[in-house]
Amino acid sequence: MAAPDPGRWGECGPRPPGRLSARGGQEPGAVLGAVGMMDLAYVCEWEKWAKSTYCPSLPLACAWSCRNLIAFTTDLRNDDQDLTHMIHILDTEHPWEVHSVNSGHSEAITCLEWDQSGSRLLSADADGRIKCWSMADHLANSWESSVGSQVEGDPIVALSWLHNGVKLALHVEKSGASSFGEKFSRVKFSPSLTLFGGKPMEGWIAVTVSGLVTVSLLKPSGQVLTSTESLCRLRGRVALADIAFTGGGNIVVAAADGSSASPVKFYKVCVSVVSEKCRIDTEILPSLFMRCTTDPNRKDRFPVITHLKFLARDMSEQVLLCASSQSSSLVECWSLRKEGLPVNNIFQQISPAVGDKQPMILKWRILSATNDLDRVSAVALPKLPISLTNTDLKVASDTQFYPGLGLALAFQDGSVHVVHRLSLQTMAVLYSSAPRSLDEPALKRPRTTGPAIHFKAMQLSWTSLALVGIDNHGKLSMLRISPSLGHPLEPKLALQHLLFLLEYCMVTGYDWWDILLHVQPGMVQSLVERLHEEYTRQKPALQQVLSTRILAMKASLCKLSPCTVARVCDYHTKLFLMAITSTLKSLLRPHFLNTPDKSPGDRLAEICAKITDVDIDKVMINLKTEEFVLDMNTLQALQQLLQWVGDFVLYLLVSLPNQGSPLRPGHSFLRDGASLGMLRELMVVIRIWGLLKPSCLPVYTATSDTQDSMSLLFRLLTKLWICCRDEGPASEPDEGLVDECCLLPSQLLVPNLDWLPASDGLVSRLQPKQPLRLRFGRAPTLPSSSSTLQLDGLARAPGQPKIDHLRRLHLGAYPTEECKACTRCGCVTMLRSPNKTTAVKQWEQRWIKNCLCGGLWRRVPLSCP
């Protein structure tokens, strides 16, 4: 069956919120208001494979990391009819650059699970084998497996990393507060297992089909410590299972044998290390029967439990169950509560203390249930840690719907529903149907015959603003989920929703690509300004921690609007400037060990801020030059970075007469006193190092042999800095300074600065209601956005020499060295270091795992002439 074009997806309601009813619809009369939106962003499918070669993986596994990496499985059949179980990993910004790896699993892969950092992946199969995958050379498109465990011949049905004890709660009701500490608070949550000193121990836990629980611990030495234990004394078949964690450090396992007539059992698992051996203790918890089995009219209609999920990994008190028949399903949501146990009057008379303190028991209570639905094919649960109380259920239809409150259900008829995770009220629906004529009403379209294309696996992003689905043909679909599902939002309130989630990503370090899917060009300026306002309200210590992250966030936002796209270069340049400043200052060493509290770098900043003299030599005299003494080879190795500082200062001063053009890169630096102050400090350091090693100085092409270029640039830079420094009132540059800057091109040759190239990603090219069709393994010819057109004059054209953006080395038009590029900003650098100097290695070590903007690295192919 041929895959449909993207037009088959994208009919989103009118769907008023209401309880799910027969065939995925809603109860008549359950109209409560307008519906939110859910639409298709892009579709990525495989090249046309022969039917004998490709077959969907059954069961199909899919996982979405907090770094916006997606992993999913397929199977390939060779000429000998042998199956190869493949794992595919892709970045959501470049989905066509999928990295496919032969998993080495002998049986079908049943589970995929990312760790909390989004950099390691667990895979488990139907033979009981578990593999841990990590990035090779810290590249998002290069993966290797070095450790694992196995319960031979026992299929894995549930898998999870051990909890590291880090849990951040979102207080939605305080989204308007000024402090991040009020909006996001650290919840007291114990790790599953701790090392000496309280450090959480890494590892994973899995449940097998025969009722075994296996725990593997990663020791600091790299060894794997594995132990296996039965969930209970009377072992039975476990067809479905899920794993959750409690705040006390315990683990809760939910298990079912697949029959709706059997109870869903729960177990508490405690993990400890005794005498260098892993010990597992289990305890039986209260179980439950699905409500549909107690209804005489439905007792035999849903014989099989097809889905069993805790509502969140760290929420073991709420569970979602789905029972199905061949053509229909029913979903129930249950909650574990503490209830008082009634005490007979006889016992109260014997022991009055019993009556004062009523004994409590744990009991499962049903929160909500749906009517008959089409058969559910996949379930996706939210990852946002928004806690709900039972009282929230009573007002679920009246309160604002936030993204983290919804879960997604996919049906075999091809539709996808987003429902409230407690009340199961429908908030949005997306249909998959054949294209219809424009004059045909949507509500009267005929149902298609034959097996519909439907999702076999789904995952929500970490902010719940995007949904990925893998269908029964192996095609990947990316869906946008509006932050205002179920309620129409004013633009101001929609902006507040996105701002709140951006702040959450800033605090946690999660990637925010899925939030950018909802940012329209007209919202960029307001979002950047509001984000900066909220940032400046925080304490100075927190501002320092988040300083680089907010710049990277502003840069990614500004790519989305043609009015702000030139500022992308400014934000990335400021990131680079801050990195160079901190690295060069860290090379300075005090002359004596018993020095005052301030480091040489701090004293440099204090003296440069205090002395406003325009003569660089007079500023230099006030410093202890012995603190700036470095090895000659080190100074020479730093020349490329020092050259960039000198070239950038020259570029800024030459740009001063044209400061009225905000579309010119560097415009924001002309009013940024902090950045100009950093450049001034670096010029002083470079001047001192030039006395020790003249060949490390920036090279300028001057019209006069007697001209001191460094002194000239420092003098003009100081005048500009005085106009906009923080200590004094801001003022406009005087005419004399502007005239001198106008003469600079006639005195010094102004080099061309290599700005970051325009990103080849998707997010700036996606348009509402216009999904893109992509193919795995084939770079698309994407439609140019107005933003990328603005950057065409800044990026290098094909065939022009390329540059290493971090080392500032020229690579030539067709580099012969392997390179890597940032998945977020497009920054390019060599994969292997050509330098041996310690100071340069220190510089390169900063970017070994991530780009300076925080994005992941991916290997890029060599350019061919």
GROMACS .gro file of C-alpha atoms in nm, residues 355-716:
model
  362
  355GLY     CA    1  -1.066   0.509   6.753
  356ASP     CA    2  -0.849   0.819   6.783
  357LYS     CA    3  -0.612   0.710   6.509
  358GLN     CA    4  -0.792   0.537   6.225
  359PRO     CA    5  -0.574   0.283   6.038
  360MET     CA    6  -0.505   0.368   5.674
  361ILE     CA    7  -0.480   0.140   5.370
  362LEU     CA    8  -0.380   0.195   5.007
  363LYS     CA    9  -0.657   0.140   4.755
  364TRP     CA   10  -0.691   0.188   4.379
  365ARG     CA   11  -0.981   0.407   4.268
  366ILE     CA   12  -1.089   0.473   3.911
  367LEU     CA   13  -1.069   0.837   3.806
  368SER     CA   14  -1.225   0.821   3.461
  369ALA     CA   15  -1.307   0.587   3.176
  370THR     CA   16  -1.402   0.621   2.812
  371ASN     CA   17  -1.687   0.468   2.619
  372ASP     CA   18  -1.616   0.224   2.335
  373LEU     CA   19  -1.345   0.348   2.099
  374ASP     CA   20  -1.178   0.232   1.783
  375ARG     CA   21  -0.893  -0.002   1.863
  376VAL     CA   22  -0.605   0.190   2.020
  377SER     CA   23  -0.276   0.124   1.841
  378ALA     CA   24  -0.036   0.346   2.042
  379VAL     CA   25  -0.022   0.564   2.352
  380ALA     CA   26   0.211   0.859   2.423
  381LEU     CA   27   0.241   1.010   2.771
  382PRO     CA   28   0.359   1.360   2.868
  383LYS     CA   29   0.700   1.415   3.027
  384LEU     CA   30   0.643   1.760   3.179
  385PRO     CA   31   0.650   1.721   3.561
  386ILE     CA   32   0.322   1.898   3.633
  387SER     CA   33   0.166   1.743   3.942
  388LEU     CA   34  -0.212   1.713   3.968
  389THR     CA   35  -0.434   1.652   4.266
  390ASN     CA   36  -0.765   1.474   4.254
  391THR     CA   37  -0.944   1.806   4.295
  392ASP     CA   38  -0.806   1.910   3.956
  393LEU     CA   39  -1.026   1.646   3.798
  394LYS     CA   40  -1.345   1.822   3.909
  395VAL     CA   41  -1.253   2.143   3.732
  396ALA     CA   42  -1.064   1.991   3.440
  397SER     CA   43  -1.309   2.126   3.187
  398ASP     CA   44  -1.306   2.474   3.332
  399THR     CA   45  -0.935   2.528   3.381
  400GLN     CA   46  -0.677   2.624   3.122
  401PHE     CA   47  -0.532   2.324   2.941
  402TYR     CA   48  -0.152   2.311   2.955
  403PRO     CA   49   0.055   2.088   2.727
  404GLY     CA   50   0.181   1.863   3.007
  405LEU     CA   51  -0.174   1.768   3.104
  406GLY     CA   52  -0.252   1.581   2.783
  407LEU     CA   53  -0.171   1.234   2.655
  408ALA     CA   54  -0.206   1.108   2.299
  409LEU     CA   55  -0.401   0.807   2.174
  410ALA     CA   56  -0.357   0.669   1.822
  411PHE     CA   57  -0.631   0.454   1.669
  412GLN     CA   58  -0.631   0.197   1.394
  413ASP     CA   59  -0.859   0.415   1.184
  414GLY     CA   60  -0.562   0.653   1.148
  415SER     CA   61  -0.682   0.927   1.384
  416VAL     CA   62  -0.488   1.072   1.678
  417HIS     CA   63  -0.659   1.213   1.988
  418VAL     CA   64  -0.502   1.430   2.256
  419VAL     CA   65  -0.697   1.384   2.581
  420HIS     CA   66  -0.670   1.514   2.935
  421ARG     CA   67  -0.455   1.269   3.126
  422LEU     CA   68  -0.700   1.239   3.418
  423SER     CA   69  -1.048   1.314   3.288
  424LEU     CA   70  -0.977   1.165   2.940
  425GLN     CA   71  -1.166   1.454   2.780
  426THR     CA   72  -1.077   1.508   2.415
  427MET     CA   73  -0.880   1.826   2.354
  428ALA     CA   74  -0.777   1.783   1.988
  429VAL     CA   75  -0.817   1.533   1.705
  430LEU     CA   76  -0.616   1.479   1.389
  431TYR     CA   77  -0.761   1.260   1.116
  432SER     CA   78  -0.587   1.063   0.846
  433SER     CA   79  -0.821   1.041   0.551
  434ALA     CA   80  -0.819   1.044   0.176
  435PRO     CA   81  -0.808   1.385   0.007
  436ARG     CA   82  -1.149   1.528  -0.054
  437SER     CA   83  -1.283   1.792  -0.286
  438LEU     CA   84  -1.309   2.147  -0.159
  439ASP     CA   85  -1.688   2.157  -0.183
  440GLU     CA   86  -1.738   1.834   0.014
  441PRO     CA   87  -1.819   1.895   0.382
  442ALA     CA   88  -1.561   1.748   0.616
  443LEU     CA   89  -1.825   1.592   0.839
  444LYS     CA   90  -1.984   1.399   0.547
  445ARG     CA   91  -1.672   1.239   0.399
  446PRO     CA   92  -1.707   0.862   0.345
  447ARG     CA   93  -1.496   0.621   0.545
  448THR     CA   94  -1.216   0.454   0.351
  449THR     CA   95  -1.212   0.078   0.315
  450GLY     CA   96  -0.914  -0.147   0.377
  451PRO     CA   97  -0.648  -0.127   0.645
  452ALA     CA   98  -0.580   0.234   0.738
  453ILE     CA   99  -0.233   0.371   0.791
  454HIS     CA  100  -0.198   0.426   1.163
  455PHE     CA  101   0.072   0.488   1.421
  456LYS     CA  102   0.227   0.179   1.578
  457ALA     CA  103   0.442   0.385   1.817
  458MET     CA  104   0.423   0.746   1.941
  459GLN     CA  105   0.622   0.974   2.167
  460LEU     CA  106   0.553   1.324   2.298
  461SER     CA  107   0.836   1.574   2.319
  462TRP     CA  108   0.965   1.687   2.658
  463THR     CA  109   0.748   2.000   2.650
  464SER     CA  110   0.450   1.816   2.496
  465LEU     CA  111   0.434   2.063   2.207
  466ALA     CA  112   0.524   1.804   1.943
  467LEU     CA  113   0.432   1.444   1.876
  468VAL     CA  114   0.623   1.192   1.664
  469GLY     CA  115   0.455   0.884   1.527
  470ILE     CA  116   0.589   0.582   1.337
  471ASP     CA  117   0.320   0.416   1.127
  472ASN     CA  118   0.280   0.059   1.007
  473HIS     CA  119   0.479   0.141   0.691
  474GLY     CA  120   0.780   0.272   0.882
  475LYS     CA  121   0.708   0.636   0.795
  476LEU     CA  122   0.782   0.907   1.052
  477SER     CA  123   0.534   1.193   1.104
  478MET     CA  124   0.603   1.501   1.315
  479LEU     CA  125   0.294   1.674   1.457
  480ARG     CA  126   0.263   2.015   1.622
  481ILE     CA  127   0.043   2.032   1.931
  482SER     CA  128  -0.082   2.375   2.024
  483PRO     CA  129  -0.010   2.495   2.380
  484SER     CA  130  -0.373   2.610   2.400
  485LEU     CA  131  -0.552   2.283   2.336
  486GLY     CA  132  -0.919   2.302   2.418
  487HIS     CA  133  -0.926   2.678   2.480
  488PRO     CA  134  -0.888   2.971   2.244
  489LEU     CA  135  -0.599   3.190   2.356
  490GLU     CA  136  -0.531   3.556   2.306
  491PRO     CA  137  -0.189   3.624   2.148
  492LYS     CA  138  -0.062   3.764   2.479
  493LEU     CA  139  -0.155   3.449   2.669
  494ALA     CA  140  -0.014   3.222   2.396
  495LEU     CA  141   0.311   3.418   2.422
  496GLN     CA  142   0.310   3.362   2.799
  497HIS     CA  143   0.272   2.985   2.746
  498LEU     CA  144   0.573   2.970   2.513
  499LEU     CA  145   0.779   3.197   2.739
  500PHE     CA  146   0.710   2.973   3.039
  501LEU     CA  147   0.828   2.664   2.852
  502LEU     CA  148   1.136   2.844   2.717
  503GLU     CA  149   1.228   2.937   3.074
  504TYR     CA  150   1.181   2.573   3.174
  505CYS     CA  151   1.423   2.462   2.902
  506MET     CA  152   1.668   2.733   3.006
  507VAL     CA  153   1.671   2.608   3.364
  508THR     CA  154   1.682   2.236   3.284
  509GLY     CA  155   1.915   2.249   2.983
  510TYR     CA  156   1.666   2.062   2.761
  511ASP     CA  157   1.660   2.139   2.390
  512TRP     CA  158   1.378   2.375   2.286
  513TRP     CA  159   1.334   2.282   1.918
  514ASP     CA  160   0.972   2.171   1.971
  515ILE     CA  161   0.886   2.512   2.116
  516LEU     CA  162   1.023   2.685   1.806
  517LEU     CA  163   0.765   2.497   1.599
  518HIS     CA  164   0.498   2.730   1.742
  519VAL     CA  165   0.683   3.063   1.722
  520GLN     CA  166   0.554   3.286   1.442
  521PRO     CA  167   0.778   3.560   1.294
  522GLY     CA  168   0.566   3.829   1.457
  523MET     CA  169   0.622   3.678   1.802
  524VAL     CA  170   1.004   3.670   1.790
  525GLN     CA  171   1.075   4.027   1.900
  526SER     CA  172   0.834   4.009   2.194
  527LEU     CA  173   0.962   3.670   2.305
  528VAL     CA  174   1.327   3.783   2.299
  529GLU     CA  175   1.246   4.098   2.496
  530ARG     CA  176   1.033   3.914   2.754
  531LEU     CA  177   1.295   3.642   2.790
  532HIS     CA  178   1.562   3.904   2.857
  533GLU     CA  179   1.340   4.080   3.112
  534GLU     CA  180   1.279   3.758   3.304
  535TYR     CA  181   1.650   3.675   3.291
  536THR     CA  182   1.756   4.011   3.435
  537ARG     CA  183   1.519   3.964   3.732
  538GLN     CA  184   1.716   3.663   3.854
  539LYS     CA  185   1.998   3.669   4.107
  540PRO     CA  186   2.346   3.749   3.968
  541ALA     CA  187   2.475   3.400   4.044
  542LEU     CA  188   2.193   3.238   3.845
  543GLN     CA  189   2.239   3.489   3.562
  544GLN     CA  190   2.601   3.386   3.534
  545VAL     CA  191   2.506   3.018   3.513
  546LEU     CA  192   2.244   3.082   3.243
  547SER     CA  193   2.437   3.349   3.050
  548THR     CA  194   2.540   3.128   2.757
  549ARG     CA  195   2.211   2.938   2.743
  550ILE     CA  196   1.997   3.250   2.704
  551LEU     CA  197   2.219   3.379   2.422
  552ALA     CA  198   2.181   3.049   2.236
  553MET     CA  199   1.804   3.063   2.292
  554LYS     CA  200   1.781   3.418   2.159
  555ALA     CA  201   1.985   3.321   1.852
  556SER     CA  202   1.755   3.030   1.766
  557LEU     CA  203   1.448   3.253   1.807
  558CYS     CA  204   1.588   3.529   1.588
  559LYS     CA  205   1.637   3.285   1.300
  560LEU     CA  206   1.261   3.266   1.263
  561SER     CA  207   1.201   3.629   1.161
  562PRO     CA  208   1.355   3.831   0.876
  563CYS     CA  209   1.350   4.139   1.101
  564THR     CA  210   1.582   3.984   1.358
  565VAL     CA  211   1.790   3.736   1.159
  566ALA     CA  212   2.102   3.959   1.154
  567ARG     CA  213   2.109   3.946   1.534
  568VAL     CA  214   2.175   3.572   1.512
  569CYS     CA  215   2.536   3.655   1.417
  570ASP     CA  216   2.562   3.897   1.710
  571TYR     CA  217   2.447   3.641   1.965
  572HIS     CA  218   2.684   3.374   1.835
  573THR     CA  219   2.969   3.623   1.825
  574LYS     CA  220   2.902   3.719   2.186
  575LEU     CA  221   2.909   3.351   2.284
  576PHE     CA  222   3.246   3.320   2.111
  577LEU     CA  223   3.376   3.638   2.274
  578MET     CA  224   3.273   3.522   2.622
  579ALA     CA  225   3.442   3.186   2.565
  580ILE     CA  226   3.767   3.345   2.446
  581THR     CA  227   3.769   3.589   2.738
  582SER     CA  228   3.723   3.320   3.003
  583THR     CA  229   3.981   3.091   2.838
  584LEU     CA  230   4.252   3.355   2.800
  585LYS     CA  231   4.197   3.483   3.155
  586SER     CA  232   4.225   3.128   3.288
  587LEU     CA  233   4.578   3.108   3.144
  588LEU     CA  234   4.696   3.391   3.371
  589ARG     CA  235   4.870   3.275   3.688
  590PRO     CA  236   4.956   3.475   4.002
  591HIS     CA  237   5.327   3.541   4.044
  592PHE     CA  238   5.317   3.432   4.409
  593LEU     CA  239   5.104   3.158   4.559
  594ASN     CA  240   5.005   3.363   4.866
  595THR     CA  241   4.818   3.621   4.659
  596PRO     CA  242   4.499   3.804   4.759
  597ASP     CA  243   4.157   3.658   4.687
  598LYS     CA  244   4.126   3.816   4.345
  599SER     CA  245   4.267   3.626   4.048
  600PRO     CA  246   4.478   3.797   3.777
  601GLY     CA  247   4.171   3.794   3.551
  602ASP     CA  248   3.959   3.970   3.813
  603ARG     CA  249   4.229   4.232   3.873
  604LEU     CA  250   4.255   4.288   3.497
  605ALA     CA  251   3.880   4.354   3.471
  606GLU     CA  252   3.886   4.585   3.776
  607ILE     CA  253   4.179   4.796   3.653
  608CYS     CA  254   4.046   4.823   3.296
  609ALA     CA  255   3.707   4.936   3.430
  610LYS     CA  256   3.866   5.193   3.662
  611ILE     CA  257   4.121   5.344   3.422
  612THR     CA  258   3.951   5.513   3.129
  613ASP     CA  259   4.273   5.633   2.966
  614VAL     CA  260   4.274   5.593   2.587
  615ASP     CA  261   4.647   5.510   2.584
  616ILE     CA  262   4.691   5.132   2.598
  617ASP     CA  263   5.045   5.159   2.740
  618LYS     CA  264   4.927   5.367   3.037
  619VAL     CA  265   4.664   5.104   3.120
  620MET     CA  266   4.922   4.829   3.086
  621ILE     CA  267   5.160   4.997   3.334
  622ASN     CA  268   4.905   4.947   3.616
  623LEU     CA  269   4.913   4.568   3.573
  624LYS     CA  270   5.158   4.315   3.713
  625THR     CA  271   5.304   4.200   3.384
  626GLU     CA  272   5.472   3.898   3.548
  627GLU     CA  273   5.125   3.743   3.584
  628PHE     CA  274   5.089   3.744   3.205
  629VAL     CA  275   5.405   3.546   3.128
  630LEU     CA  276   5.330   3.235   2.920
  631ASP     CA  277   5.533   2.983   2.725
  632MET     CA  278   5.634   3.107   2.379
  633ASN     CA  279   5.483   2.803   2.202
  634THR     CA  280   5.153   2.864   2.382
  635LEU     CA  281   5.141   3.226   2.272
  636GLN     CA  282   5.209   3.129   1.912
  637ALA     CA  283   4.939   2.861   1.918
  638LEU     CA  284   4.685   3.123   2.034
  639GLN     CA  285   4.757   3.357   1.742
  640GLN     CA  286   4.446   3.260   1.543
  641LEU     CA  287   4.216   3.345   1.835
  642LEU     CA  288   4.402   3.671   1.902
  643GLN     CA  289   4.376   3.756   1.534
  644TRP     CA  290   3.998   3.716   1.548
  645VAL     CA  291   3.979   3.957   1.845
  646GLY     CA  292   4.179   4.220   1.657
  647ASP     CA  293   3.978   4.176   1.336
  648PHE     CA  294   3.648   4.199   1.521
  649VAL     CA  295   3.749   4.522   1.697
  650LEU     CA  296   3.846   4.671   1.361
  651TYR     CA  297   3.516   4.558   1.206
  652LEU     CA  298   3.310   4.713   1.487
  653LEU     CA  299   3.485   5.048   1.466
  654VAL     CA  300   3.448   5.060   1.088
  655SER     CA  301   3.076   4.980   1.134
  656LEU     CA  302   3.020   5.271   1.374
  657PRO     CA  303   2.932   5.530   1.102
  658ASN     CA  304   2.664   5.286   0.974
  659GLN     CA  305   2.517   5.214   1.317
  660GLY     CA  306   2.171   5.315   1.198
  661SER     CA  307   2.141   4.987   1.004
  662PRO     CA  308   2.014   4.717   1.242
  663LEU     CA  309   2.032   4.453   0.967
  664ARG     CA  310   2.411   4.474   0.968
  665PRO     CA  311   2.585   4.213   1.189
  666GLY     CA  312   2.757   4.363   1.490
  667HIS     CA  313   2.499   4.638   1.535
  668SER     CA  314   2.409   4.536   1.893
  669PHE     CA  315   2.775   4.544   2.006
  670LEU     CA  316   2.795   4.919   1.943
  671ARG     CA  317   2.568   4.974   2.244
  672ASP     CA  318   2.684   4.681   2.459
  673GLY     CA  319   2.916   4.824   2.723
  674ALA     CA  320   2.992   4.482   2.877
  675SER     CA  321   3.105   4.331   2.547
  676LEU     CA  322   3.313   4.638   2.456
  677GLY     CA  323   3.473   4.616   2.800
  678MET     CA  324   3.569   4.254   2.736
  679LEU     CA  325   3.724   4.347   2.402
  680ARG     CA  326   3.917   4.627   2.572
  681GLU     CA  327   4.056   4.386   2.833
  682LEU     CA  328   4.161   4.142   2.563
  683MET     CA  329   4.340   4.417   2.370
  684VAL     CA  330   4.546   4.493   2.683
  685VAL     CA  331   4.633   4.124   2.729
  686ILE     CA  332   4.730   4.092   2.362
  687ARG     CA  333   4.950   4.400   2.393
  688ILE     CA  334   5.141   4.249   2.687
  689TRP     CA  335   5.180   3.913   2.513
  690GLY     CA  336   5.304   4.092   2.204
  691LEU     CA  337   5.600   4.222   2.405
  692LEU     CA  338   5.691   3.864   2.490
  693LYS     CA  339   5.621   3.711   2.147
  694PRO     CA  340   5.568   3.969   1.869
  695SER     CA  341   5.463   3.701   1.620
  696CYS     CA  342   5.146   3.626   1.824
  697LEU     CA  343   5.008   3.977   1.765
  698PRO     CA  344   4.718   4.027   1.523
  699VAL     CA  345   4.842   4.110   1.176
  700TYR     CA  346   4.708   4.429   1.016
  701THR     CA  347   4.769   4.561   0.666
  702ALA     CA  348   4.836   4.933   0.722
  703THR     CA  349   4.901   5.209   0.470
  704SER     CA  350   5.179   5.349   0.689
  705ASP     CA  351   5.475   5.148   0.819
  706THR     CA  352   5.507   5.367   1.128
  707GLN     CA  353   5.146   5.337   1.241
  708ASP     CA  354   5.078   5.160   1.573
  709SER     CA  355   4.754   4.980   1.481
  710MET     CA  356   4.693   4.835   1.828
  711SER     CA  357   4.718   5.175   1.995
  712LEU     CA  358   4.490   5.333   1.736
  713LEU     CA  359   4.219   5.069   1.773
  714PHE     CA  360   4.239   5.072   2.155
  715ARG     CA  361   4.201   5.449   2.161
  716LEU     CA  362   3.889   5.443   1.944
   0.00000   0.00000   0.00000
